[in-house]
mmCIF file of C-alpha atoms in Angstrom:
data_model
loop_
_atom_site.group_PDB
_atom_site.id
_atom_site.type_symbol
_atom_site.label_atom_id
_atom_site.label_comp_id
_atom_site.label_asym_id
_atom_site.label_seq_id
_atom_site.Cartn_x
_atom_site.Cartn_y
_atom_site.Cartn_z
ATOM 1 C CA LEU A 1 -9.550 -9.536 -30.928
ATOM 2 C CA GLN A 2 -11.488 -6.870 -30.179
ATOM 3 C CA THR A 3 -13.497 -6.067 -27.590
ATOM 4 C CA PRO A 4 -17.205 -5.099 -28.131
ATOM 5 C CA LEU A 5 -17.692 -2.314 -25.874
ATOM 6 C CA SER A 6 -21.146 -0.252 -25.293
ATOM 7 C CA VAL A 7 -19.321 2.144 -23.155
ATOM 8 C CA LEU A 8 -15.789 3.162 -22.990
ATOM 9 C CA ARG A 9 -15.186 7.215 -21.037
ATOM 10 C CA ALA A 10 -11.633 6.421 -21.651
ATOM 11 C CA SER A 11 -11.000 10.150 -20.021
ATOM 12 C CA ASP A 12 -12.581 9.483 -16.166
ATOM 13 C CA LEU A 13 -10.870 6.087 -16.875
ATOM 14 C CA VAL A 14 -7.662 7.956 -16.843
ATOM 15 C CA VAL A 15 -8.824 10.075 -14.336
ATOM 16 C CA LEU A 16 -9.074 7.072 -11.999
ATOM 17 C CA LEU A 17 -5.826 5.255 -13.141
ATOM 18 C CA ALA A 18 -4.115 8.645 -11.987
ATOM 19 C CA VAL A 19 -6.249 9.192 -8.752
ATOM 20 C CA GLY A 20 -5.196 5.679 -8.218
ATOM 21 C CA ALA A 21 -2.050 5.736 -8.148
ATOM 22 C CA ILE A 22 -0.222 8.854 -6.883
ATOM 23 C CA TYR A 23 -3.533 8.167 -3.922
ATOM 24 C CA GLU A 24 -1.070 4.936 -2.677
ATOM 25 C CA LEU A 25 2.403 6.385 -4.271
ATOM 26 C CA ALA A 26 1.288 8.992 -0.916
ATOM 27 C CA THR A 27 0.525 6.530 1.206
ATOM 28 C CA ARG A 28 3.461 4.043 1.269
ATOM 29 C CA LEU A 29 5.949 7.353 0.341
ATOM 30 C CA VAL A 30 4.774 9.160 4.295
ATOM 31 C CA VAL A 31 4.201 5.934 5.414
ATOM 32 C CA HIS A 32 8.163 4.865 4.163
ATOM 33 C CA GLN A 33 9.643 8.348 5.990
ATOM 34 C CA MET A 34 8.262 8.070 8.729
ATOM 35 C CA ARG A 35 10.557 4.703 9.217
ATOM 36 C CA LEU A 36 13.589 5.254 8.093
ATOM 37 C CA ARG A 37 16.002 6.571 10.684
ATOM 38 C CA SER A 38 15.592 10.578 11.855
ATOM 39 C CA PRO A 39 18.966 12.382 12.197
ATOM 40 C CA LYS A 40 19.310 12.114 15.762
ATOM 41 C CA GLU A 41 18.914 8.222 15.839
ATOM 42 C CA GLN A 42 21.921 7.675 13.823
ATOM 43 C CA ASN A 43 23.525 9.291 15.697
ATOM 44 C CA MET A 44 22.079 8.560 19.066
ATOM 45 C CA ARG A 45 22.943 4.482 17.645
ATOM 46 C CA ALA A 46 26.213 5.826 16.428
ATOM 47 C CA GLU A 47 27.227 7.248 20.206
ATOM 48 C CA LEU A 48 26.027 4.012 21.385
ATOM 49 C CA HIS A 49 28.338 1.833 19.466
ATOM 50 C CA ASP A 50 30.627 3.266 20.363
ATOM 51 C CA LEU A 51 30.323 3.232 23.564
ATOM 52 C CA ARG A 52 30.055 -0.428 23.180
ATOM 53 C CA TYR A 53 33.611 -0.644 21.905
ATOM 54 C CA GLU A 54 35.242 1.651 24.873
ATOM 55 C CA THR A 55 33.278 -0.783 27.225
ATOM 56 C CA ALA A 56 34.243 -3.601 25.298
ATOM 57 C CA LYS A 57 37.954 -2.539 25.416
ATOM 58 C CA LYS A 58 37.930 -1.323 29.685
ATOM 59 C CA ARG A 59 36.738 -4.600 30.230
ATOM 60 C CA SER A 60 39.234 -6.583 28.411
ATOM 61 C CA LEU A 61 41.656 -4.677 31.023
ATOM 62 C CA GLY A 62 40.454 -6.988 33.923
ATOM 63 C CA PRO A 63 39.553 -5.411 37.634
ATOM 64 C CA SER A 64 42.020 -2.264 37.529
ATOM 65 C CA ALA A 65 39.500 -0.788 34.867
ATOM 66 C CA PHE A 66 36.702 -1.676 37.241
ATOM 67 C CA VAL A 67 35.391 2.196 38.127
ATOM 68 C CA GLU A 68 35.580 3.287 33.830
ATOM 69 C CA THR A 69 33.843 -0.479 32.717
ATOM 70 C CA SER A 70 30.766 0.082 35.361
ATOM 71 C CA LYS A 71 30.490 3.988 34.378
ATOM 72 C CA LEU A 72 30.217 2.899 30.489
ATOM 73 C CA GLU A 73 28.165 0.463 31.353
ATOM 74 C CA ARG A 74 25.457 2.681 33.299
ATOM 75 C CA GLN A 75 25.879 5.330 30.102
ATOM 76 C CA VAL A 76 25.268 2.389 27.284
ATOM 77 C CA LEU A 77 22.250 1.132 29.919
ATOM 78 C CA ALA A 78 20.931 5.247 29.466
ATOM 79 C CA ARG A 79 21.456 5.019 25.760
ATOM 80 C CA GLU A 80 19.998 1.910 25.545
ATOM 81 C CA LYS A 81 17.052 2.794 27.316
ATOM 82 C CA GLU A 82 16.365 6.432 24.969
ATOM 83 C CA LEU A 83 17.033 4.286 22.158
ATOM 84 C CA ALA A 84 14.208 1.865 23.147
ATOM 85 C CA SER A 85 12.138 4.674 23.958
ATOM 86 C CA MET A 86 12.583 6.434 20.824
ATOM 87 C CA GLU A 87 11.474 3.742 18.506
ATOM 88 C CA SER A 88 8.792 2.908 20.856
ATOM 89 C CA GLY A 89 7.519 6.431 20.115
ATOM 90 C CA GLN A 90 8.115 5.369 15.932
ATOM 91 C CA SER A 91 6.302 2.517 16.081
ATOM 92 C CA GLU A 92 3.344 4.666 17.489
ATOM 93 C CA SER A 93 3.686 6.973 15.597
ATOM 94 C CA ILE A 94 3.229 5.336 12.148
ATOM 95 C CA VAL A 95 0.389 2.376 14.024
ATOM 96 C CA LYS A 96 -1.425 6.100 14.141
ATOM 97 C CA VAL A 97 -0.633 7.467 10.590
ATOM 98 C CA GLU A 98 -1.655 4.313 8.531
ATOM 99 C CA ALA A 99 -4.833 4.561 11.423
ATOM 100 C CA ILE A 100 -5.434 7.645 9.177
ATOM 101 C CA ILE A 101 -4.588 6.217 5.831
ATOM 102 C CA LYS A 102 -6.959 3.569 6.209
ATOM 103 C CA LYS A 103 -9.873 6.165 6.879
ATOM 104 C CA ALA A 104 -8.603 8.329 4.341
ATOM 105 C CA SER A 105 -8.725 5.195 1.343
ATOM 106 C CA MET A 106 -12.798 4.403 3.119
ATOM 107 C CA ALA A 107 -13.358 8.012 2.504
ATOM 108 C CA VAL A 108 -12.202 8.491 -0.811
ATOM 109 C CA GLN A 109 -13.143 5.551 -2.353
ATOM 110 C CA LEU A 110 -16.423 6.581 -1.155
ATOM 111 C CA VAL A 111 -16.812 9.517 -2.881
ATOM 112 C CA ILE A 112 -15.792 8.186 -6.069
ATOM 113 C CA PHE A 113 -18.349 5.561 -5.592
ATOM 114 C CA LEU A 114 -21.515 8.002 -5.103
ATOM 115 C CA VAL A 115 -19.594 10.551 -7.729
ATOM 116 C CA TYR A 116 -19.890 7.587 -10.017
ATOM 117 C CA TRP A 117 -22.553 6.715 -9.049
ATOM 118 C CA GLY A 118 -24.646 4.906 -12.249
ATOM 119 C CA ILE A 119 -22.799 5.625 -14.162
ATOM 120 C CA PRO A 120 -19.933 2.809 -15.877
ATOM 121 C CA ILE A 121 -16.392 3.538 -16.849
ATOM 122 C CA LEU A 122 -16.609 0.308 -19.989
ATOM 123 C CA SER A 123 -19.429 -1.007 -20.817
ATOM 124 C CA ILE A 124 -19.759 -4.721 -23.173
ATOM 125 C CA ASP A 125 -22.067 -4.825 -25.848
ATOM 126 C CA GLY A 126 -23.480 -8.479 -25.826
ATOM 127 C CA THR A 127 -25.696 -7.412 -28.917
ATOM 128 C CA ARG A 128 -22.481 -7.506 -30.867
ATOM 129 C CA ILE A 129 -21.202 -10.830 -29.576
ATOM 130 C CA ALA A 130 -24.710 -12.793 -29.239
ATOM 131 C CA SER A 131 -25.117 -11.659 -33.699
ATOM 132 C CA SER A 132 -21.619 -13.407 -34.088
ATOM 133 C CA ALA A 133 -22.729 -16.589 -31.519
ATOM 134 C CA SER A 134 -21.959 -19.527 -33.904
ATOM 135 C CA VAL A 135 -25.387 -21.050 -35.519
ATOM 136 C CA GLY A 136 -27.603 -23.183 -33.536
ATOM 137 C CA HIS A 137 -26.788 -21.643 -30.172
ATOM 138 C CA ILE A 138 -29.269 -18.565 -28.933
ATOM 139 C CA VAL A 139 -27.492 -16.000 -26.140
ATOM 140 C CA SER A 140 -28.861 -13.061 -25.247
ATOM 141 C CA ALA A 141 -27.426 -10.630 -25.357
ATOM 142 C CA GLU A 142 -27.537 -9.789 -21.774
ATOM 143 C CA ASP A 143 -26.257 -13.588 -21.539
ATOM 144 C CA ALA A 144 -23.324 -12.944 -24.084
ATOM 145 C CA ALA A 145 -22.008 -9.624 -22.084
ATOM 146 C CA ASN A 146 -22.464 -10.808 -18.738
ATOM 147 C CA ALA A 147 -20.059 -14.282 -19.755
ATOM 148 C CA CYS A 148 -17.660 -11.973 -21.243
ATOM 149 C CA MET A 149 -16.827 -10.284 -18.316
ATOM 150 C CA ARG A 150 -16.644 -12.948 -16.258
ATOM 151 C CA GLY A 151 -13.816 -14.219 -18.701
ATOM 152 C CA ILE A 152 -12.638 -10.663 -19.148
ATOM 153 C CA CYS A 153 -12.097 -10.063 -15.238
ATOM 154 C CA PHE A 154 -11.543 -14.116 -13.910
ATOM 155 C CA PRO A 155 -11.859 -14.688 -11.475
ATOM 156 C CA TYR A 156 -14.982 -12.557 -11.278
ATOM 157 C CA CYS A 157 -15.590 -11.507 -7.098
ATOM 158 C CA VAL A 158 -17.943 -9.443 -5.409
ATOM 159 C CA TRP A 159 -15.990 -6.433 -4.869
ATOM 160 C CA LEU A 160 -16.557 -6.356 -9.276
ATOM 161 C CA LYS A 161 -20.997 -6.095 -8.355
ATOM 162 C CA VAL A 162 -20.690 -3.402 -5.403
ATOM 163 C CA ALA A 163 -18.665 -1.597 -7.387
ATOM 164 C CA ALA A 164 -20.980 -0.803 -10.112
ATOM 165 C CA MET A 165 -23.868 -1.199 -8.315
ATOM 166 C CA GLY A 166 -26.076 1.321 -10.032
ATOM 167 C CA VAL A 167 -25.151 0.469 -13.092
ATOM 168 C CA ALA A 168 -28.001 -0.531 -15.287
ATOM 169 C CA GLU A 169 -26.054 -3.642 -16.929
ATOM 170 C CA GLN A 170 -23.840 -3.835 -13.671
ATOM 171 C CA ALA A 171 -22.614 -7.600 -14.598
ATOM 172 C CA SER A 172 -21.154 -6.336 -17.890
ATOM 173 C CA SER A 173 -20.091 -3.054 -16.830
ATOM 174 C CA ILE A 174 -16.925 -1.718 -14.794
ATOM 175 C CA GLY A 175 -17.104 0.377 -12.368
ATOM 176 C CA ALA A 176 -14.747 3.634 -11.352
ATOM 177 C CA LEU A 177 -13.654 2.249 -8.347
ATOM 178 C CA VAL A 178 -12.596 -1.144 -9.922
ATOM 179 C CA VAL A 179 -9.956 1.005 -11.500
ATOM 180 C CA PHE A 180 -9.086 3.102 -8.664
ATOM 181 C CA TRP A 181 -8.345 -0.366 -7.336
ATOM 182 C CA SER A 182 -6.768 -2.044 -10.175
ATOM 183 C CA SER A 183 -4.121 1.197 -10.071
ATOM 184 C CA GLN A 184 -4.272 1.301 -6.535
ATOM 185 C CA THR A 185 -2.682 -2.914 -5.965
ATOM 186 C CA THR A 186 -0.097 -2.296 -9.626
ATOM 187 C CA VAL A 187 1.143 0.474 -8.395
ATOM 188 C CA LYS A 188 1.652 -1.305 -5.211
ATOM 189 C CA LYS A 189 3.523 -4.721 -6.862
ATOM 190 C CA PHE A 190 5.644 -2.293 -8.145
ATOM 191 C CA ALA A 191 6.498 -0.546 -5.756
ATOM 192 C CA GLU A 192 7.154 -4.138 -3.717
ATOM 193 C CA VAL A 193 9.287 -4.992 -5.689
ATOM 194 C CA PHE A 194 11.075 -2.310 -5.906
ATOM 195 C CA GLU A 195 11.756 -2.746 -1.891
ATOM 196 C CA VAL A 196 12.155 -6.623 -2.542
ATOM 197 C CA LEU A 197 15.079 -5.339 -5.360
ATOM 198 C CA SER A 198 16.318 -2.227 -3.093
ATOM 199 C CA VAL A 199 17.042 -4.347 0.206
ATOM 200 C CA ARG A 200 19.128 -7.170 -2.097
#
């Protein structure tokens, strides 16, 4: 069965899908890159591992190696403190970047919302649905289009209405933000699956 459409802006649809996908990929890559351990941190962890090994080795020698053991333990504590400070700084940087990304995302959505104000990306033609309705059931074109949209976009939530604000046939149309969000969500789910599989 084909859905009767009165409006389908294919080029805008492709552009919005591409923008949503690229934006989601870019933001996730930025955060992922920041979570990776830097060469300095990797070297520090390797040094800390070696120091702990040497400390345990000297400790096993007993009181005769007390001075050397104490010296190594102080080095271990110093490295651990330095590493903890580095990890804390990295966490703070990630929080700041995520806050910037959140603000940027709101700005991008606002721009899309304003650019496509009153412009439906997809609208359902209710007259074609109503004309094919069963005999004895009088259905208006608007009600038929609205019912069809609710069936396609189940569950029909308030955000679909918000995204279609300014559009004449709001309940039977899809706004630009819905397309943008759909692309973002799809990329996000694929990325989450990829992350789970890569961990295994």
